[in-house]
Amino acid sequence: MIQYLFLIGCILLLIGAIAALLIRPVKQALFFVVVINVLALVVNLIFALMRLIALPAVTDLFPVFPDNASLFRADGLALFFLLVITAVAVPTIISAYTYLQHYLHKEASVRSFLTSFSLLLLSTQVVVFVNHSILFLVFWELMTLTAYLGMLLEKEKEEVQKGSFVYFATMHMATFILYIFFFLLHDHFGSWLFSDYHLSLTTGTIFYLVCGFGFLGFGIKAGFMPMHFWLPWAHPIAPAPLSAFLSGVIIKTGIYGIFRVIEFCSPLPVWMGIAILVLSVFSAIFGVWYALAQHDIKKLLAYHSIENIGIIGIGIGLGVLGVTYSVQSLVWLGFGGALFHIFNHAIFKTLLFLGSGVICNNCHTRDIEKMGGIVHHASWFVALFLIGSIAISGIPPLNGFMSEFLIYKGFFNASASLGNYFPLLMLLLAVGLAFVGGLALVCFTKINSIMFLGTERSKLQSFIVSRSEYTALGILASLCILFGIYPQSLLGIISSVITFNHAGIILQPYKMFTHWEFLTVIFACVLLTIVCMILWKKFNTQQRISQAWGCGYTPLTPRMQYTASSYADEINSISSHMLHLEKDVTAPKTLFPQQSHFISHSDDFSEKKFIAPIYRYIINKIDTFELLSRTDIRFYITFMLIMAIIYGGIAIVWPH
Amino acid sequence: MAALIFQELLPFLFILGISPLLVGLINKQKALLSGRRGAPIRQPYYDLFRLSRKETIYASTASFISRLAPVVSFSAILVAGFMLPIGYMRPLLSFSGDIIVFAYLLGLARFFQILGAMDIGSSFEGMGAAREAAFAVFAEPIYFFTIGSLAFVSGYTSLYEVYLSIHLDNPSSLVFIIVSSISAFFLMVTECSRMPIDDPSTHLELTMIHEVMILDNSGIDLFLYQYSSYIKIMIYGIFEVLFFNPFSLQNQWLGFFLFVMLLLLLTTVVAWVETMTARLKIKSIPQYLLFATAIGILNLLIYTFVR
């Protein structure tokens, strides 16, 4: 029975994709697709959970689809990613139901969005099971393309065209790099199957080449700095459910790829672990620092994805070091922290992106400087968004803290068990992570207080949050709380995933790393104190409502409130050179102030210094090839013939 | 048995009971040093009692955040306090990895305090919150360079074990501890909003950090904020004092006695520093904090290579 579960799920998704085009009217199609997708995802979620729970007992790979063990295989890692994908996709599709209601007047766009989103869900779930390079590339490409088509929901807007093109072009560059990656692997091993790839340092240059191309290709997808530049372009313009899925899942497939590259290599060299660690810390710190300078809510969240990818990378780096030095506990803490953070980030980032979709649809802007006072319209919504914000800032008692806690434990473990220069390195990394936590706290207090608190900066008639949106956000928020207070539920699964995927690692009971119950006790203490105090406040005091204290100044207006720029200025002004923060200020000077204005804008370092010059260089050079672009078709046929001859020649000469 | 019960009750006594007294002592000594008679040492208790009986006024722009923030911030700080070993006795909550939980619980308190301040929508509170947030970012690394580096050097990850691992017999470790304690003093000054970072007794909103954040809180909310700021001083005071741990391993009670004496000495030092220095310009506070971080790094480098 369980053999067929995943197949059923995939077929249901396909039916959804086709139904989106056929059923009339579009409103019914929307309802049908949402229902059938939720059904399919729940089936796949059950499949993932059943397999994961059975994981410690099985010794062999089991087929995903019946009677086919070589092209698709379900190992621990793939099943864990399926769990992440389905857990995120269910709330996403539920909230998409309301989100798309706003676009029902554009029938064709909605239909195309629904089809591509269903196919996106399908290809993302299949891609993690693929064991064959060519098939992997096919599904990888399908994933990229359907996400691109989904982004075009509002294709008449210029920013959408531009942002989606940046995504499209960057992803194709990444795929091109992956072509080379798989070509090299096939050339060396003579097989297309992932399970046949076993690189070691003795294989010479090929090792470095494969690692380099693999990390580059998958790193672009994951959004490591400095390959992150497409994220702040693609996220703001994508429809909220898609940007939630993009950030929650699709960039994680890059991480999935990196896990696979690491699996191909054994033994792992030390430099690889250290390189991943350094790159990741760099991503984490600068990701959050850039986020601090943004006013666009979705762009800000996109930069936070880069930060969190950095944190996941730190975990992977620690795990690699653990494998290199064969320190079992470090492997567990590193990879375990990374996997747990993948899950957690998927949960809270989806919550935040779906929340931002609700906000954008109600306020008709993405600029947080124009919002404010939303809490007086929808306090439950604000509470849910706040849960996501606390979780992403890595603050207890929510799930974001738990995975960071594992990674911190990994630092301590590495320094104790590796010795040498490692204590110093690990301390610096720990300080880096603490710094990231501090900046994330500033950033999320910023967006919560500017968007929700205080008074309205521009008039807000009503703030409607539909039932489906509340359901989606509620599911995600309760998962944040569940895995914060009771992380043991997932840690057991993660433990068996690591054991399954790393031969030679003995199953480590997660209990041995800390007294998890103590954490629960501490959070229970905090919660208990909070409840006691609230009760005491309720019964013991008189309350009165009055005007805010203006320090003697009475005509306060909403425009006098602190803004996002002024709130973050204390930190941003220190690093304005690094951030390319540009301020255009005309301050009032005379007694009778003239017109004054303030505009601030932050450019991306890697985009401005790294990508744009290369792009300009290519654009300039491409002109020299102008003689190749003829109007006559015979020229093109000649070119094709020439290329075919060149390829054929190479194929004959190639040593085999 | 009696000794055991005493040990269990000690954290409650220190964190909840004596923390206002510590502030009273600091204020009294400050007054004496500047030639005034000053308020009685018991004054913070009177203040707390008075606040707890007053009416609570909420701004018309305030939401549920304002009502929740003082409670969350108080609870988080209180529970964090129970993780510290008082007089080198095993704290109520102690497990491997608690130095991280400790730092992040204080982060939770800060998160809600900032939100509570921003909830009013007044630019005064906004200013205080922005400053608090910015300086916290620079203060966070100091924590990891002091107690964190001790943890990395000793290999323990619970506050209790880390502090027990300190030995003053080895000269390089002595230097390490002394310099770390200086960094920790900077941290205490920042986190507790004392001079030269913040002037707790100023009356001009533009120059304040902590006080301006709670400008719109009154009655029971102000009580919670004040109380938690007293507890915070106690926490960071203990944090600082525990660095000097020469006798504890031989005799717990002697260690405890010394601990209390050092805590009293610390109040004198704080009062003296507050009398002697002026408040820093807001713009130069990050430099001050980065200086503390820098000496932490240098210190650690020295320790790593001398050892």
Tab-separated table of C-alpha atoms in Angstrom, chain A residues 375-376 379 382-383 386 389-390 393-397 401 404-405 408-409 411-412 415-416 423-424 426-428 430-431 433-435 437-439 441-442 444-445 448-450 453-455 513-515 518-519 521-523 525-526 529-531 533-534 536-537 540-551 556 560-562 566-567 569-571 573-574, chain B residues 52-68 70-72 74-76 78-79 83 92-97 99-101 104-105 107-108 110-112 114-115 118-124 126-127 129-131 133-135 137-138 140-141 144-145 148-149 151-152 155-157 205 215-216 220-221 223-224 282-283 286 300-301 304:
chain	number	residue	atom	x	y	z
A	375	VAL	CA	-2.541	45.918	15.172
A	376	HIS	CA	-5.659	47.999	15.818
A	379	SER	CA	-4.545	41.864	16.408
A	382	VAL	CA	-0.244	40.531	14.210
A	383	ALA	CA	0.188	37.950	16.953
A	386	LEU	CA	4.958	38.104	15.680
A	389	SER	CA	9.326	37.015	13.780
A	390	ILE	CA	10.397	35.731	17.176
A	393	SER	CA	15.216	35.962	15.272
A	394	GLY	CA	16.276	32.762	17.025
A	395	ILE	CA	14.688	33.700	20.305
A	396	PRO	CA	13.384	31.057	22.709
A	397	PRO	CA	10.959	29.424	23.204
A	401	PHE	CA	16.206	29.036	18.707
A	404	GLU	CA	20.618	27.599	16.508
A	405	PHE	CA	21.099	25.998	19.895
A	408	TYR	CA	26.060	26.502	19.076
A	409	LYS	CA	26.457	23.130	20.749
A	411	PHE	CA	30.770	24.920	18.048
A	412	PHE	CA	31.469	23.875	21.614
A	415	SER	CA	36.361	23.124	19.970
A	416	ALA	CA	36.465	20.463	22.683
A	423	PRO	CA	38.679	26.692	19.814
A	424	LEU	CA	39.660	30.093	18.492
A	426	MET	CA	34.823	28.218	16.751
A	427	LEU	CA	34.697	31.101	19.194
A	428	LEU	CA	34.898	33.573	16.329
A	430	ALA	CA	30.008	31.674	17.673
A	431	VAL	CA	30.493	35.405	18.062
A	433	LEU	CA	26.339	33.832	14.974
A	434	ALA	CA	25.556	35.838	18.112
A	435	PHE	CA	26.069	39.019	16.123
A	437	GLY	CA	21.153	36.990	16.184
A	438	GLY	CA	21.510	40.526	17.515
A	439	LEU	CA	21.032	42.066	14.082
A	441	LEU	CA	16.478	41.007	16.558
A	442	VAL	CA	16.894	44.628	15.474
A	444	PHE	CA	12.418	42.066	13.248
A	445	THR	CA	11.635	44.514	16.012
A	448	ASN	CA	6.983	44.523	13.520
A	449	SER	CA	6.922	47.876	15.174
A	450	ILE	CA	6.896	49.973	12.016
A	453	LEU	CA	2.376	49.285	15.990
A	454	GLY	CA	1.829	52.955	16.607
A	455	THR	CA	-0.663	54.815	14.442
A	513	PHE	CA	23.841	16.258	23.885
A	514	THR	CA	21.907	18.179	26.429
A	515	HIS	CA	19.072	17.762	28.851
A	518	PHE	CA	15.563	21.259	30.999
A	519	LEU	CA	14.826	23.482	28.042
A	521	VAL	CA	11.292	23.260	32.007
A	522	ILE	CA	12.809	26.669	31.419
A	523	PHE	CA	10.246	27.626	28.812
A	525	CYS	CA	8.867	28.495	33.854
A	526	VAL	CA	8.834	31.558	31.622
A	529	THR	CA	5.516	33.378	35.217
A	530	ILE	CA	3.926	35.215	32.325
A	531	VAL	CA	0.528	33.699	33.047
A	533	MET	CA	1.739	38.024	36.121
A	534	ILE	CA	-1.058	38.530	33.631
A	536	TRP	CA	-2.146	39.324	38.863
A	537	LYS	CA	-2.316	42.364	36.609
A	540	ASN	CA	-5.067	43.666	41.118
A	541	THR	CA	-5.074	46.968	39.334
A	542	GLN	CA	-7.272	49.659	38.001
A	543	GLN	CA	-6.668	50.652	34.434
A	544	ARG	CA	-7.326	53.791	32.497
A	545	ILE	CA	-6.800	54.849	28.922
A	546	SER	CA	-5.329	58.228	28.190
A	547	GLN	CA	-3.327	60.060	25.566
A	548	ALA	CA	0.298	59.128	25.009
A	549	TRP	CA	2.834	61.246	26.858
A	550	GLY	CA	4.285	63.658	24.347
A	551	CYS	CA	6.758	65.320	26.698
A	556	LEU	CA	1.469	64.680	17.605
A	560	MET	CA	6.281	62.090	13.640
A	561	GLN	CA	6.701	58.451	14.567
A	562	TYR	CA	9.995	56.702	14.206
A	566	SER	CA	15.471	56.147	11.444
A	567	TYR	CA	15.132	53.062	13.600
A	569	ASP	CA	20.031	54.293	11.191
A	570	GLU	CA	21.946	53.840	14.448
A	571	ILE	CA	23.509	50.687	13.011
A	573	SER	CA	25.253	54.660	9.533
A	574	ILE	CA	28.224	52.738	10.932
B	52	SER	CA	2.463	48.171	42.571
B	53	ARG	CA	-0.489	49.978	44.145
B	54	LYS	CA	-0.876	52.685	41.519
B	55	GLU	CA	-3.324	52.885	38.710
B	56	THR	CA	-2.061	51.736	35.308
B	57	ILE	CA	-2.577	54.149	32.442
B	58	TYR	CA	-2.363	53.007	28.842
B	59	ALA	CA	-1.915	55.299	25.894
B	60	SER	CA	-4.816	55.413	23.471
B	61	THR	CA	-2.496	54.149	20.743
B	62	ALA	CA	-1.354	51.172	22.802
B	63	SER	CA	-2.258	47.630	21.758
B	64	PHE	CA	-1.992	44.248	23.421
B	65	ILE	CA	1.784	44.425	22.967
B	66	SER	CA	2.026	47.138	25.617
B	67	ARG	CA	0.119	44.979	28.059
B	68	LEU	CA	2.167	41.887	27.305
B	70	PRO	CA	6.441	44.125	30.646
B	71	VAL	CA	5.245	40.702	31.713
B	72	VAL	CA	7.278	38.778	29.156
B	74	PHE	CA	10.122	40.413	33.534
B	75	SER	CA	9.541	36.664	33.313
B	76	ALA	CA	12.409	36.046	30.913
B	78	LEU	CA	13.709	36.333	36.199
B	79	VAL	CA	14.127	32.833	34.788
B	83	MET	CA	20.535	29.963	35.849
B	92	LEU	CA	18.194	25.977	40.175
B	93	LEU	CA	18.448	25.502	36.425
B	94	SER	CA	21.715	24.179	35.130
B	95	PHE	CA	22.488	21.947	32.165
B	96	SER	CA	25.015	21.784	29.377
B	97	GLY	CA	24.409	24.596	26.926
B	99	ILE	CA	25.066	29.809	28.585
B	100	ILE	CA	23.313	30.111	25.227
B	101	VAL	CA	19.846	29.856	26.694
B	104	TYR	CA	18.871	34.317	24.385
B	105	LEU	CA	16.375	34.600	27.243
B	107	GLY	CA	17.223	38.553	24.107
B	108	LEU	CA	13.566	37.613	24.490
B	110	ARG	CA	14.805	42.823	25.020
B	111	PHE	CA	12.653	41.946	22.019
B	112	PHE	CA	9.483	42.581	23.948
B	114	ILE	CA	11.594	47.211	22.343
B	115	LEU	CA	8.206	46.267	20.913
B	118	MET	CA	7.486	51.134	19.847
B	119	ASP	CA	3.852	50.310	20.497
B	120	ILE	CA	3.042	53.835	21.602
B	121	GLY	CA	4.131	55.376	18.339
B	122	SER	CA	5.828	58.264	20.067
B	123	SER	CA	9.184	59.305	18.685
B	124	PHE	CA	10.722	59.493	22.160
B	126	GLY	CA	11.245	55.093	19.223
B	127	MET	CA	14.523	56.836	19.877
B	129	ALA	CA	14.233	51.610	21.365
B	130	ALA	CA	16.503	52.285	18.386
B	131	ARG	CA	19.413	53.009	20.704
B	133	ALA	CA	18.602	47.751	19.837
B	134	ALA	CA	21.771	49.149	18.313
B	135	PHE	CA	23.850	48.946	21.467
B	137	VAL	CA	24.059	44.353	18.854
B	138	PHE	CA	27.463	45.554	19.949
B	140	GLU	CA	26.233	40.669	22.322
B	141	PRO	CA	29.781	39.834	21.136
B	144	PHE	CA	30.620	35.623	23.960
B	145	PHE	CA	34.137	36.950	24.263
B	148	GLY	CA	31.930	32.295	25.841
B	149	SER	CA	35.702	32.238	25.581
B	151	ALA	CA	33.521	28.049	27.905
B	152	PHE	CA	35.599	27.354	24.812
B	155	GLY	CA	35.232	22.831	27.444
B	156	TYR	CA	32.174	23.240	29.644
B	157	THR	CA	28.931	24.740	28.426
B	205	GLU	CA	14.253	62.459	27.405
B	215	LEU	CA	8.162	56.683	29.428
B	216	ASP	CA	4.565	55.690	28.833
B	220	ILE	CA	1.997	47.760	37.510
B	221	ASP	CA	3.823	47.866	34.166
B	223	PHE	CA	6.667	48.157	38.573
B	224	LEU	CA	7.579	45.161	36.380
B	282	ILE	CA	25.583	58.661	22.076
B	283	LYS	CA	27.650	58.598	18.880
B	286	PRO	CA	29.587	51.910	19.714
B	300	LEU	CA	41.831	35.500	24.168
B	301	LEU	CA	44.689	35.577	21.657
B	304	THR	CA	45.672	30.896	23.539
